[in-house]
Amino acid sequence: MADEKRILLVEDEPGLRLTLSDRLRSEGYAVETASNGDDGLRVALAGGFDILLLDVMLPGKSGFDICRDLRQHGDSTPILMLTARGQTVDKVLGLKIGADDYLTKPFETLELLARIEALLRRRGTPATGQTFQFDDVRVDFRSTEVRRGETVLQMSAKEFQLLKYFIEHRGETLSREVLLHEVWGYESMPSTRTVDVHVAWLRQKVEEDPKKPKLILTVHGMGYKFVV
């Protein structure tokens, strides 16, 4: 890659950790690894990474614990969870505590690379300037910080990316399929409530009355529209 992106891989299985790190390096990424949750959190908190790959089942802190702790520290680095679990409840939990994507083992390396590229692409510099103001909410794209008045609103990386996309396409009716493709990087996705769930979380943070939204409107049968 032209500008080397830094990836932290937290995986306790030695063979998979070596295989993935070697492949990622061959693709031009700078890769650091950790084999347990406590070391993974310590390295992640040091900062400077463009994306985090977290196995869920780890010695010490789990991948969920690391994700939750990072978000509570205000770290919005994109997080991709890697796990052998496939239950919907685990996926929902991972997304709810701030993960941006979820890949179930075993997976094809090409799919992992595609997910990484999609997350990095959505972390690029916005075309809306450095800040954007609506009502009493101020969005700083450079610091990825959102404030309501003097209060910092805690957002996951995916919530911030969704808000940024809404701002960049304000006034447009955006279908769930478009949002899944542009924000999550999914080429196709069967029935899913991922967008609806994230929109609900976003409304809780930016709407004066989330039950009667005036900013992120539902366009029945079509999708959503951000209106300012």
Short mmCIF file of C-alpha atoms in Angstrom, two decimals:
data_model
loop_
_atom_site.label_atom_id
_atom_site.label_comp_id
_atom_site.label_asym_id
_atom_site.label_seq_id
_atom_site.Cartn_x
_atom_site.Cartn_y
_atom_site.Cartn_z
CA MET A 1 0.00 0.00 0.00
CA ALA A 2 1.18 3.54 -0.72
CA ASP A 3 0.88 4.70 2.90
CA GLU A 4 1.49 1.79 5.25
CA LYS A 5 -1.50 1.15 7.50
CA ARG A 6 -0.96 -0.24 11.00
CA ILE A 7 -2.93 -3.26 12.14
CA LEU A 8 -3.06 -4.83 15.59
CA LEU A 9 -3.95 -8.53 15.53
CA VAL A 10 -4.95 -10.04 18.89
CA GLU A 11 -5.18 -13.82 18.42
CA ASP A 12 -4.17 -16.58 20.85
CA GLU A 13 -3.82 -19.40 18.30
CA PRO A 14 -0.12 -19.32 17.28
CA GLY A 15 -0.60 -20.86 13.83
CA LEU A 16 -3.41 -18.53 12.81
CA ARG A 17 -1.62 -15.52 14.31
CA LEU A 18 1.49 -16.28 12.25
CA THR A 19 -0.44 -17.05 9.05
CA LEU A 20 -2.57 -13.91 9.21
CA SER A 21 0.26 -11.58 10.20
CA ASP A 22 2.49 -12.90 7.38
CA ARG A 23 -0.30 -12.48 4.83
CA LEU A 24 -1.16 -8.98 6.01
CA ARG A 25 2.49 -7.94 5.85
CA SER A 26 2.72 -9.34 2.33
CA GLU A 27 -0.20 -7.06 1.45
CA GLY A 28 1.74 -4.03 2.66
CA TYR A 29 0.36 -3.60 6.17
CA ALA A 30 2.47 -2.97 9.26
CA VAL A 31 1.31 -5.61 11.73
CA GLU A 32 1.74 -5.93 15.49
CA THR A 33 0.39 -8.92 17.36
CA ALA A 34 -0.65 -9.94 20.86
CA SER A 35 -1.54 -13.40 22.11
CA ASN A 36 -3.81 -12.53 25.04
CA GLY A 37 -6.41 -9.98 25.96
CA ASP A 38 -4.43 -8.07 28.58
CA ASP A 39 -1.47 -7.49 26.26
CA GLY A 40 -3.85 -6.71 23.41
CA LEU A 41 -5.59 -3.96 25.37
CA ARG A 42 -2.27 -2.49 26.54
CA VAL A 43 -0.89 -2.32 23.00
CA ALA A 44 -4.18 -1.00 21.58
CA LEU A 45 -4.33 1.78 24.17
CA ALA A 46 -0.88 2.93 23.07
CA GLY A 47 -2.68 4.05 19.91
CA GLY A 48 -1.53 4.69 16.39
CA PHE A 49 -3.37 1.78 14.76
CA ASP A 50 -5.63 2.09 11.74
CA ILE A 51 -7.61 -1.07 12.48
CA LEU A 52 -7.84 -3.72 15.22
CA LEU A 53 -8.49 -7.43 14.61
CA LEU A 54 -9.73 -9.01 17.85
CA ASP A 55 -10.38 -12.66 18.49
CA VAL A 56 -13.33 -13.02 20.86
CA MET A 57 -12.08 -15.97 22.92
CA LEU A 58 -8.76 -14.92 24.46
CA PRO A 59 -6.79 -15.70 27.63
CA GLY A 60 -7.38 -12.91 30.14
CA LYS A 61 -9.65 -10.22 28.73
CA SER A 62 -11.92 -11.34 25.90
CA GLY A 63 -12.20 -9.53 22.59
CA PHE A 64 -15.51 -8.13 23.83
CA ASP A 65 -13.77 -6.77 26.95
CA ILE A 66 -11.06 -5.10 24.85
CA CYS A 67 -13.63 -3.55 22.53
CA ARG A 68 -15.73 -2.24 25.41
CA ASP A 69 -12.71 -0.81 27.27
CA LEU A 70 -11.40 0.95 24.17
CA ARG A 71 -14.76 2.55 23.41
CA GLN A 72 -15.06 3.70 27.01
CA HIS A 73 -11.66 5.37 26.59
CA GLY A 74 -13.03 7.20 23.55
CA ASP A 75 -10.97 5.18 21.06
CA SER A 76 -12.82 5.04 17.72
CA THR A 77 -10.32 2.86 15.82
CA PRO A 78 -12.27 0.43 13.58
CA ILE A 79 -12.60 -3.02 15.19
CA LEU A 80 -13.15 -6.28 13.33
CA MET A 81 -14.06 -9.21 15.59
CA LEU A 82 -12.76 -12.70 14.72
CA THR A 83 -14.48 -15.65 16.32
CA ALA A 84 -15.44 -19.29 15.95
CA ARG A 85 -18.86 -18.42 17.27
CA GLY A 86 -21.68 -17.92 14.82
CA GLN A 87 -24.67 -17.21 17.05
CA THR A 88 -26.61 -14.07 16.28
CA VAL A 89 -26.57 -13.04 19.94
CA ASP A 90 -22.76 -12.84 19.89
CA LYS A 91 -22.78 -10.74 16.74
CA VAL A 92 -25.35 -8.36 18.21
CA LEU A 93 -23.33 -8.06 21.43
CA GLY A 94 -20.14 -7.30 19.51
CA LEU A 95 -21.82 -4.60 17.44
CA LYS A 96 -23.65 -3.15 20.43
CA ILE A 97 -20.47 -2.58 22.42
CA GLY A 98 -18.80 -0.83 19.51
CA ALA A 99 -17.35 -3.37 17.05
CA ASP A 100 -17.57 -2.39 13.39
CA ASP A 101 -17.63 -5.78 11.71
CA TYR A 102 -17.69 -9.47 12.56
CA LEU A 103 -16.06 -12.41 10.77
CA THR A 104 -16.76 -16.00 11.78
CA LYS A 105 -14.01 -18.64 11.62
CA PRO A 106 -13.11 -20.39 9.46
CA PHE A 107 -12.94 -17.61 6.88
CA GLU A 108 -11.19 -17.02 3.58
CA THR A 109 -8.21 -14.66 3.82
CA LEU A 110 -9.51 -12.77 0.79
CA GLU A 111 -12.73 -12.01 2.65
CA LEU A 112 -10.75 -10.73 5.64
CA LEU A 113 -8.70 -8.48 3.36
CA ALA A 114 -11.88 -7.14 1.74
CA ARG A 115 -13.41 -6.36 5.14
CA ILE A 116 -10.21 -4.58 6.25
CA GLU A 117 -10.08 -2.51 3.07
CA ALA A 118 -13.75 -1.55 3.47
CA LEU A 119 -13.22 -0.37 7.06
CA LEU A 120 -10.11 1.60 6.12
CA ARG A 121 -11.85 3.15 3.13
CA ARG A 122 -14.65 4.40 5.35
CA ARG A 123 -12.16 5.97 7.70
CA GLY A 124 -10.86 8.32 5.00
CA THR A 125 -11.02 12.10 5.15
CA PRO A 126 -14.58 13.37 4.68
CA ALA A 127 -15.49 15.68 1.85
CA THR A 128 -17.52 17.94 4.16
CA GLY A 129 -14.69 19.97 5.69
CA GLN A 130 -13.20 19.49 9.12
CA THR A 131 -16.35 20.21 11.17
CA PHE A 132 -20.11 20.20 10.73
CA GLN A 133 -22.72 21.79 12.99
CA PHE A 134 -26.43 21.00 13.31
CA ASP A 135 -28.69 22.08 16.16
CA ASP A 136 -26.41 22.04 19.21
CA VAL A 137 -24.36 19.11 17.88
CA ARG A 138 -20.86 19.69 16.50
CA VAL A 139 -19.04 16.98 14.53
CA ASP A 140 -15.25 17.18 14.24
CA PHE A 141 -14.14 14.89 11.41
CA ARG A 142 -10.43 15.21 12.15
CA SER A 143 -10.66 14.14 15.80
CA THR A 144 -13.75 11.94 15.18
CA GLU A 145 -15.38 13.72 18.10
CA VAL A 146 -19.06 14.59 18.42
CA ARG A 147 -20.27 17.11 21.02
CA ARG A 148 -23.68 18.25 22.14
CA GLY A 149 -22.90 21.60 23.70
CA GLU A 150 -19.91 20.90 25.94
CA THR A 151 -20.70 17.19 26.34
CA VAL A 152 -18.76 14.65 24.30
CA LEU A 153 -21.07 12.01 22.84
CA GLN A 154 -19.58 8.52 23.06
CA MET A 155 -19.85 6.81 19.68
CA SER A 156 -18.48 3.64 18.16
CA ALA A 157 -16.46 3.97 14.98
CA LYS A 158 -19.36 2.58 12.96
CA GLU A 159 -21.85 5.02 14.46
CA PHE A 160 -19.50 7.89 13.61
CA GLN A 161 -19.03 6.60 10.06
CA LEU A 162 -22.78 6.28 9.62
CA LEU A 163 -23.32 9.84 10.88
CA LYS A 164 -20.57 11.10 8.57
CA TYR A 165 -22.19 9.39 5.59
CA PHE A 166 -25.57 10.89 6.48
CA ILE A 167 -23.98 14.34 6.70
CA GLU A 168 -22.18 13.94 3.37
CA HIS A 169 -25.46 12.87 1.73
CA ARG A 170 -27.87 15.07 3.68
CA GLY A 171 -31.21 15.52 2.00
CA GLU A 172 -30.87 12.25 0.06
CA THR A 173 -33.05 9.21 0.68
CA LEU A 174 -30.61 6.37 1.38
CA SER A 175 -31.72 2.75 1.18
CA ARG A 176 -30.54 0.16 3.66
CA GLU A 177 -28.71 -1.59 0.81
CA VAL A 178 -26.78 1.59 -0.05
CA LEU A 179 -25.85 2.14 3.61
CA LEU A 180 -24.71 -1.47 4.03
CA HIS A 181 -22.54 -1.15 0.94
CA GLU A 182 -21.11 2.31 1.58
CA VAL A 183 -20.72 2.25 5.37
CA TRP A 184 -20.22 -1.44 6.13
CA GLY A 185 -18.62 -2.45 2.83
CA TYR A 186 -21.01 -5.34 2.20
CA GLU A 187 -21.53 -6.19 -1.46
CA SER A 188 -24.68 -8.10 -0.65
CA MET A 189 -26.50 -8.96 2.53
CA PRO A 190 -29.68 -10.97 3.11
CA SER A 191 -32.26 -9.85 5.65
CA THR A 192 -30.49 -7.84 8.35
CA ARG A 193 -31.37 -5.20 10.93
CA THR A 194 -27.82 -3.89 11.19
CA VAL A 195 -28.71 -0.51 9.69
CA ASP A 196 -31.92 -0.13 11.69
CA VAL A 197 -30.14 -0.94 14.96
CA HIS A 198 -27.33 1.55 14.30
CA VAL A 199 -29.78 4.26 13.25
CA ALA A 200 -31.69 3.70 16.50
CA TRP A 201 -28.46 4.04 18.52
CA LEU A 202 -27.50 7.17 16.58
CA ARG A 203 -30.89 8.74 17.18
CA GLN A 204 -30.48 8.15 20.91
CA LYS A 205 -27.38 10.34 20.79
CA VAL A 206 -28.16 13.16 18.35
CA GLU A 207 -31.94 13.56 18.40
CA GLU A 208 -33.62 15.78 20.99
CA ASP A 209 -36.44 13.23 21.17
CA PRO A 210 -35.34 9.87 19.68
CA LYS A 211 -38.96 8.66 19.61
CA LYS A 212 -39.89 11.63 17.40
CA PRO A 213 -36.79 12.08 15.21
CA LYS A 214 -36.42 15.32 13.30
CA LEU A 215 -32.92 14.75 11.90
CA ILE A 216 -32.69 11.12 10.82
CA LEU A 217 -36.05 10.45 9.21
CA THR A 218 -37.49 7.11 8.17
CA VAL A 219 -38.72 7.10 4.57
CA HIS A 220 -41.12 4.17 4.69
CA GLY A 221 -40.38 1.47 2.16
CA MET A 222 -37.22 3.25 1.01
CA GLY A 223 -34.73 3.89 3.82
CA TYR A 224 -33.53 6.95 5.73
CA LYS A 225 -32.93 10.65 5.13
CA PHE A 226 -30.77 13.06 7.14
CA VAL A 227 -32.39 16.49 7.26
CA VAL A 228 -30.88 19.67 8.72
#
